[in-house]
PDB file of C-alpha atoms in Angstrom:
ATOM      1  CA  MET A   1     -37.957  15.591   3.509  1.00 39.00           C
ATOM      2  CA  SER A   2     -36.816  15.638   7.145  1.00 41.00           C
ATOM      3  CA  ASN A   3     -33.760  17.457   8.457  1.00 49.00           C
ATOM      4  CA  ASN A   4     -34.050  16.433  12.097  1.00 66.00           C
ATOM      5  CA  VAL A   5     -30.424  15.823  12.986  1.00 72.00           C
ATOM      6  CA  LYS A   6     -29.694  12.584  14.796  1.00 80.00           C
ATOM      7  CA  GLU A   7     -26.700  10.542  15.884  1.00 94.00           C
ATOM      8  CA  LEU A   8     -25.319   8.356  13.102  1.00 97.00           C
ATOM      9  CA  ASN A   9     -23.928   5.044  14.347  1.00 96.00           C
ATOM     10  CA  GLY A  10     -21.308   2.932  12.601  1.00 95.00           C
ATOM     11  CA  THR A  11     -19.011   0.078  13.574  1.00 94.00           C
ATOM     12  CA  PHE A  12     -15.854   2.092  14.176  1.00 94.00           C
ATOM     13  CA  ILE A  13     -17.266   5.536  14.881  1.00 96.00           C
ATOM     14  CA  ARG A  14     -20.462   7.334  15.669  1.00 97.00           C
ATOM     15  CA  MET A  15     -21.193  10.813  14.374  1.00 97.00           C
ATOM     16  CA  VAL A  16     -23.000  13.173  16.704  1.00 97.00           C
ATOM     17  CA  PRO A  17     -24.288  16.670  15.965  1.00 97.00           C
ATOM     18  CA  MET A  18     -21.664  19.222  16.960  1.00 96.00           C
ATOM     19  CA  GLU A  19     -22.272  21.042  20.235  1.00 95.00           C
ATOM     20  CA  ALA A  20     -20.423  23.805  22.059  1.00 93.00           C
ATOM     21  CA  ALA A  21     -19.317  21.165  24.571  1.00 94.00           C
ATOM     22  CA  HIS A  22     -17.142  19.551  21.877  1.00 94.00           C
ATOM     23  CA  GLN A  23     -15.088  22.682  21.294  1.00 91.00           C
ATOM     24  CA  HIS A  24     -12.387  22.070  23.892  1.00 91.00           C
ATOM     25  CA  GLU A  25     -11.441  18.633  22.534  1.00 93.00           C
ATOM     26  CA  LEU A  26     -11.806  19.764  18.924  1.00 94.00           C
ATOM     27  CA  MET A  27      -9.531  22.712  19.679  1.00 92.00           C
ATOM     28  CA  ALA A  28      -6.741  20.376  20.803  1.00 91.00           C
ATOM     29  CA  LEU A  29      -7.199  18.245  17.687  1.00 93.00           C
ATOM     30  CA  LEU A  30      -7.501  20.964  15.048  1.00 93.00           C
ATOM     31  CA  VAL A  31      -4.430  23.025  15.963  1.00 91.00           C
ATOM     32  CA  ASN A  32      -2.312  20.234  14.449  1.00 92.00           C
ATOM     33  CA  PRO A  33      -0.663  21.769  11.328  1.00 89.00           C
ATOM     34  CA  GLN A  34      -0.649  18.396   9.504  1.00 91.00           C
ATOM     35  CA  ILE A  35      -4.428  18.666   9.088  1.00 91.00           C
ATOM     36  CA  TRP A  36      -4.124  21.891   7.102  1.00 88.00           C
ATOM     37  CA  GLU A  37      -1.099  21.028   4.935  1.00 84.00           C
ATOM     38  CA  TYR A  38      -3.095  20.442   1.730  1.00 80.00           C
ATOM     39  CA  THR A  39      -6.040  22.751   2.319  1.00 82.00           C
ATOM     40  CA  TRP A  40      -6.529  26.338   1.275  1.00 80.00           C
ATOM     41  CA  ARG A  41      -6.948  27.237   4.950  1.00 85.00           C
ATOM     42  CA  LYS A  42      -3.942  27.596   7.208  1.00 81.00           C
ATOM     43  CA  ILE A  43      -5.009  27.334  10.826  1.00 87.00           C
ATOM     44  CA  THR A  44      -2.230  28.320  13.205  1.00 83.00           C
ATOM     45  CA  SER A  45      -3.950  29.516  16.364  1.00 87.00           C
ATOM     46  CA  PRO A  46      -6.680  28.469  18.818  1.00 89.00           C
ATOM     47  CA  ALA A  47      -8.576  31.646  17.934  1.00 91.00           C
ATOM     48  CA  GLN A  48      -8.834  30.551  14.308  1.00 91.00           C
ATOM     49  CA  VAL A  49     -10.157  27.131  15.366  1.00 92.00           C
ATOM     50  CA  THR A  50     -12.725  28.847  17.590  1.00 92.00           C
ATOM     51  CA  GLY A  51     -13.840  30.935  14.620  1.00 93.00           C
ATOM     52  CA  LEU A  52     -14.335  27.842  12.461  1.00 93.00           C
ATOM     53  CA  LEU A  53     -16.346  26.047  15.132  1.00 94.00           C
ATOM     54  CA  ASP A  54     -18.428  29.113  15.997  1.00 95.00           C
ATOM     55  CA  THR A  55     -19.322  29.489  12.315  1.00 94.00           C
ATOM     56  CA  ALA A  56     -20.317  25.821  12.107  1.00 95.00           C
ATOM     57  CA  LEU A  57     -22.596  26.140  15.136  1.00 95.00           C
ATOM     58  CA  ALA A  58     -24.134  29.378  13.809  1.00 95.00           C
ATOM     59  CA  ASN A  59     -24.878  27.763  10.449  1.00 94.00           C
ATOM     60  CA  GLN A  60     -26.264  24.717  12.238  1.00 94.00           C
ATOM     61  CA  ALA A  61     -28.680  27.013  14.084  1.00 93.00           C
ATOM     62  CA  LYS A  62     -29.735  28.566  10.755  1.00 92.00           C
ATOM     63  CA  GLY A  63     -30.255  25.126   9.189  1.00 90.00           C
ATOM     64  CA  THR A  64     -27.789  25.645   6.340  1.00 92.00           C
ATOM     65  CA  GLU A  65     -25.179  23.218   7.677  1.00 95.00           C
ATOM     66  CA  LEU A  66     -25.231  19.990   9.666  1.00 96.00           C
ATOM     67  CA  PRO A  67     -21.841  19.680  11.394  1.00 97.00           C
ATOM     68  CA  PHE A  68     -20.944  16.369  13.033  1.00 98.00           C
ATOM     69  CA  VAL A  69     -18.208  15.206  15.372  1.00 97.00           C
ATOM     70  CA  MET A  70     -16.638  11.771  14.764  1.00 97.00           C
ATOM     71  CA  ILE A  71     -16.283   9.768  17.970  1.00 97.00           C
ATOM     72  CA  GLU A  72     -14.363   6.500  18.178  1.00 95.00           C
ATOM     73  CA  GLN A  73     -16.769   3.806  19.368  1.00 95.00           C
ATOM     74  CA  SER A  74     -14.234   1.884  21.449  1.00 93.00           C
ATOM     75  CA  THR A  75     -12.762   4.804  23.420  1.00 94.00           C
ATOM     76  CA  GLY A  76     -15.079   7.798  23.116  1.00 94.00           C
ATOM     77  CA  ARG A  77     -12.226   9.902  21.713  1.00 94.00           C
ATOM     78  CA  ILE A  78     -13.012  12.548  19.117  1.00 96.00           C
ATOM     79  CA  ALA A  79     -11.363  11.551  15.830  1.00 96.00           C
ATOM     80  CA  GLY A  80     -12.401  14.556  13.755  1.00 96.00           C
ATOM     81  CA  THR A  81     -15.283  16.501  12.314  1.00 97.00           C
ATOM     82  CA  SER A  82     -17.191  16.731   9.030  1.00 97.00           C
ATOM     83  CA  ARG A  83     -20.388  18.368   7.868  1.00 96.00           C
ATOM     84  CA  ILE A  84     -23.206  18.469   5.375  1.00 97.00           C
ATOM     85  CA  MET A  85     -23.056  21.993   3.951  1.00 96.00           C
ATOM     86  CA  HIS A  86     -24.635  24.188   1.282  1.00 95.00           C
ATOM     87  CA  LEU A  87     -27.834  22.309   2.024  1.00 94.00           C
ATOM     88  CA  ASP A  88     -30.428  23.138  -0.643  1.00 95.00           C
ATOM     89  CA  HIS A  89     -33.819  21.586   0.061  1.00 93.00           C
ATOM     90  CA  ILE A  90     -35.401  23.080  -3.074  1.00 96.00           C
ATOM     91  CA  HIS A  91     -32.981  21.423  -5.482  1.00 98.00           C
ATOM     92  CA  ARG A  92     -32.281  18.537  -3.088  1.00 97.00           C
ATOM     93  CA  ASN A  93     -28.509  18.731  -3.080  1.00 97.00           C
ATOM     94  CA  ALA A  94     -25.689  19.415  -0.647  1.00 98.00           C
ATOM     95  CA  GLU A  95     -21.942  19.130  -0.191  1.00 98.00           C
ATOM     96  CA  ILE A  96     -19.987  17.011   2.265  1.00 98.00           C
ATOM     97  CA  GLY A  97     -16.952  18.961   3.349  1.00 95.00           C
ATOM     98  CA  CYS A  98     -14.892  20.554   6.101  1.00 94.00           C
ATOM     99  CA  THR A  99     -13.657  17.062   6.921  1.00 94.00           C
ATOM    100  CA  TRP A 100     -10.792  17.410   9.355  1.00 94.00           C
ATOM    101  CA  ILE A 101      -9.451  14.242  10.979  1.00 95.00           C
ATOM    102  CA  SER A 102      -6.650  13.792  13.492  1.00 95.00           C
ATOM    103  CA  PRO A 103      -3.547  12.275  11.853  1.00 93.00           C
ATOM    104  CA  LYS A 104      -3.796   9.529  14.503  1.00 93.00           C
ATOM    105  CA  PHE A 105      -6.815   8.243  12.567  1.00 93.00           C
ATOM    106  CA  TRP A 106      -5.455   8.600   9.030  1.00 90.00           C
ATOM    107  CA  ARG A 107      -5.343   5.339   7.047  1.00 86.00           C
ATOM    108  CA  THR A 108      -8.004   3.815   9.263  1.00 89.00           C
ATOM    109  CA  ALA A 109     -11.714   3.208   8.706  1.00 93.00           C
ATOM    110  CA  VAL A 110     -12.656   6.609  10.148  1.00 94.00           C
ATOM    111  CA  ASN A 111     -12.805   8.661   6.945  1.00 93.00           C
ATOM    112  CA  THR A 112     -14.486   5.908   4.927  1.00 94.00           C
ATOM    113  CA  GLU A 113     -17.114   5.223   7.569  1.00 96.00           C
ATOM    114  CA  SER A 114     -17.805   8.919   8.110  1.00 96.00           C
ATOM    115  CA  LYS A 115     -18.497   9.292   4.388  1.00 96.00           C
ATOM    116  CA  ALA A 116     -20.726   6.192   4.443  1.00 97.00           C
ATOM    117  CA  LEU A 117     -22.767   7.515   7.370  1.00 98.00           C
ATOM    118  CA  LEU A 118     -23.131  11.028   5.954  1.00 98.00           C
ATOM    119  CA  LEU A 119     -24.015   9.828   2.451  1.00 98.00           C
ATOM    120  CA  GLN A 120     -26.618   7.437   3.815  1.00 97.00           C
ATOM    121  CA  TYR A 121     -28.131  10.266   5.840  1.00 97.00           C
ATOM    122  CA  CYS A 122     -28.154  12.556   2.795  1.00 97.00           C
ATOM    123  CA  PHE A 123     -29.792  10.106   0.408  1.00 98.00           C
ATOM    124  CA  GLU A 124     -31.978   8.032   2.727  1.00 97.00           C
ATOM    125  CA  SER A 125     -33.048  10.529   5.413  1.00 95.00           C
ATOM    126  CA  LEU A 126     -32.830  13.944   3.744  1.00 96.00           C
ATOM    127  CA  GLY A 127     -33.997  12.635   0.357  1.00 97.00           C
ATOM    128  CA  LEU A 128     -31.250  14.398  -1.592  1.00 98.00           C
ATOM    129  CA  ILE A 129     -30.578  13.589  -5.237  1.00 98.00           C
ATOM    130  CA  ARG A 130     -27.003  14.924  -5.395  1.00 98.00           C
ATOM    131  CA  VAL A 131     -24.068  15.216  -3.008  1.00 98.00           C
ATOM    132  CA  ASN A 132     -20.814  16.823  -4.087  1.00 97.00           C
ATOM    133  CA  PHE A 133     -17.260  17.116  -2.780  1.00 97.00           C
ATOM    134  CA  THR A 134     -14.772  19.900  -3.534  1.00 96.00           C
ATOM    135  CA  VAL A 135     -11.108  18.960  -3.080  1.00 94.00           C
ATOM    136  CA  ALA A 136      -8.031  21.170  -3.408  1.00 91.00           C
ATOM    137  CA  GLY A 137      -6.233  20.489  -6.675  1.00 90.00           C
ATOM    138  CA  ASP A 138      -2.953  19.574  -4.997  1.00 88.00           C
ATOM    139  CA  ASN A 139      -4.542  17.385  -2.317  1.00 89.00           C
ATOM    140  CA  LYS A 140      -3.974  14.052  -4.044  1.00 91.00           C
ATOM    141  CA  ARG A 141      -4.601  12.040  -0.876  1.00 87.00           C
ATOM    142  CA  SER A 142      -8.126  13.414  -0.456  1.00 90.00           C
ATOM    143  CA  GLN A 143      -8.857  13.069  -4.179  1.00 94.00           C
ATOM    144  CA  LYS A 144      -7.926   9.377  -4.050  1.00 92.00           C
ATOM    145  CA  ALA A 145     -10.082   8.908  -0.959  1.00 91.00           C
ATOM    146  CA  VAL A 146     -13.137  10.426  -2.666  1.00 95.00           C
ATOM    147  CA  GLU A 147     -12.524   8.436  -5.855  1.00 95.00           C
ATOM    148  CA  ARG A 148     -12.138   5.213  -3.876  1.00 93.00           C
ATOM    149  CA  ILE A 149     -15.668   5.449  -2.500  1.00 93.00           C
ATOM    150  CA  GLY A 150     -17.087   5.870  -6.009  1.00 95.00           C
ATOM    151  CA  ALA A 151     -17.615   9.600  -6.509  1.00 97.00           C
ATOM    152  CA  VAL A 152     -17.551  10.832 -10.123  1.00 97.00           C
ATOM    153  CA  LYS A 153     -15.015  13.484 -11.080  1.00 97.00           C
ATOM    154  CA  GLU A 154     -16.905  16.245 -12.862  1.00 97.00           C
ATOM    155  CA  GLY A 155     -14.152  18.722 -13.568  1.00 97.00           C
ATOM    156  CA  MET A 156     -11.838  21.443 -12.309  1.00 96.00           C
ATOM    157  CA  LEU A 157     -12.785  24.755 -10.767  1.00 96.00           C
ATOM    158  CA  ARG A 158      -9.851  26.833 -11.940  1.00 96.00           C
ATOM    159  CA  LYS A 159      -8.260  29.425  -9.640  1.00 96.00           C
ATOM    160  CA  HIS A 160     -10.930  28.661  -7.079  1.00 95.00           C
ATOM    161  CA  ARG A 161      -9.176  29.351  -3.769  1.00 92.00           C
ATOM    162  CA  ILE A 162      -6.412  31.647  -2.497  1.00 91.00           C
ATOM    163  CA  THR A 163      -4.382  30.396   0.452  1.00 84.00           C
ATOM    164  CA  ALA A 164      -3.235  32.506   3.385  1.00 79.00           C
ATOM    165  CA  GLU A 165       0.194  32.669   1.702  1.00 83.00           C
ATOM    166  CA  GLY A 166      -1.331  33.954  -1.530  1.00 89.00           C
ATOM    167  CA  ARG A 167      -1.070  30.743  -3.571  1.00 89.00           C
ATOM    168  CA  ILE A 168      -3.917  30.303  -6.053  1.00 93.00           C
ATOM    169  CA  LEU A 169      -5.382  26.802  -6.094  1.00 92.00           C
ATOM    170  CA  ASP A 170      -7.673  24.927  -8.428  1.00 95.00           C
ATOM    171  CA  SER A 171     -10.377  22.730  -6.914  1.00 95.00           C
ATOM    172  CA  VAL A 172     -11.540  19.341  -8.186  1.00 97.00           C
ATOM    173  CA  LEU A 173     -15.305  18.781  -8.169  1.00 97.00           C
ATOM    174  CA  TYR A 174     -16.799  15.333  -7.523  1.00 98.00           C
ATOM    175  CA  SER A 175     -20.373  14.177  -7.080  1.00 98.00           C
ATOM    176  CA  ILE A 176     -22.567  11.205  -6.269  1.00 98.00           C
ATOM    177  CA  ILE A 177     -26.180  11.231  -7.429  1.00 98.00           C
ATOM    178  CA  ASP A 178     -29.093   9.229  -6.106  1.00 98.00           C
ATOM    179  CA  ASP A 179     -29.014   6.771  -9.051  1.00 98.00           C
ATOM    180  CA  GLU A 180     -25.426   5.902  -8.130  1.00 98.00           C
ATOM    181  CA  TRP A 181     -25.976   5.643  -4.392  1.00 98.00           C
ATOM    182  CA  PRO A 182     -26.860   1.886  -4.283  1.00 98.00           C
ATOM    183  CA  ALA A 183     -23.578   0.944  -5.998  1.00 97.00           C
ATOM    184  CA  VAL A 184     -21.599   3.398  -3.872  1.00 97.00           C
ATOM    185  CA  LYS A 185     -23.262   2.018  -0.746  1.00 97.00           C
ATOM    186  CA  ASP A 186     -22.280  -1.534  -1.737  1.00 96.00           C
ATOM    187  CA  ASN A 187     -18.700  -0.392  -2.358  1.00 96.00           C
ATOM    188  CA  LEU A 188     -18.527   1.337   1.024  1.00 96.00           C
ATOM    189  CA  HIS A 189     -19.908  -1.797   2.674  1.00 94.00           C
ATOM    190  CA  TYR A 190     -17.150  -3.818   0.972  1.00 93.00           C
ATOM    191  CA  LEU A 191     -14.410  -1.403   2.041  1.00 92.00           C
ATOM    192  CA  LEU A 192     -15.583  -1.336   5.652  1.00 93.00           C
ATOM    193  CA  ASN A 193     -16.277  -5.064   5.978  1.00 90.00           C
ATOM    194  CA  VAL A 194     -13.328  -6.421   3.981  1.00 83.00           C
ATOM    195  CA  LYS A 195     -10.530  -3.858   3.937  1.00 73.00           C
ATOM    196  CA  TYR A 196     -10.961  -2.742   7.553  1.00 67.00           C
ATOM    197  CA  ALA A 197     -12.586  -5.856   9.011  1.00 63.00           C
ATOM    198  CA  ASP A 198      -9.490  -7.043  10.875  1.00 54.00           C
ATOM    199  CA  LYS A 199      -7.972  -3.649  11.627  1.00 54.00           C
ATOM    200  CA  LYS A 200      -8.128  -1.885  14.946  1.00 45.00           C
ATOM    201  CA  ILE A 201      -8.462   1.874  15.130  1.00 40.00           C
TER     202      ILE A 201
END
């Protein structure tokens, strides 16, 4: 099982391994409060963004996370970031998370294609047998997005996160396993080639 990180190329975006050079543009993107409205995090300052990105790069160096930056193919603009995390080579599973996308790219192909590229990398390059997603219980938009690609809802993690304001949130756990990947891949192909075929991003 290889974990050599490479650029992942799609039609609308490409996903490149995060580097320190991306931090300036990511900083400008991630200070937008709309991104954090339905997450347990509340990022309100550039220093907090720096902390998140520094942690991602440190975990990348340790091999426990594979953070990627989403870059729009047509313009070269950064659209967001996502990562493969909690990478467990022994049990061949991981989580796709920390997906933060500029509101300018919401309701476009960006999120769907990023999931397609990361899932393909997980199952076909890393040889994983399970990939999971953990979504805040009140984040209905993200839950619908994960369900739309074909992930299976496994249950609720009760009182799983505490927000900066002290609110206690449940989390919803989803997964895709290797047996399901061919059907999920076909569904993602349909979404990207039918739903978004005539849309510009």
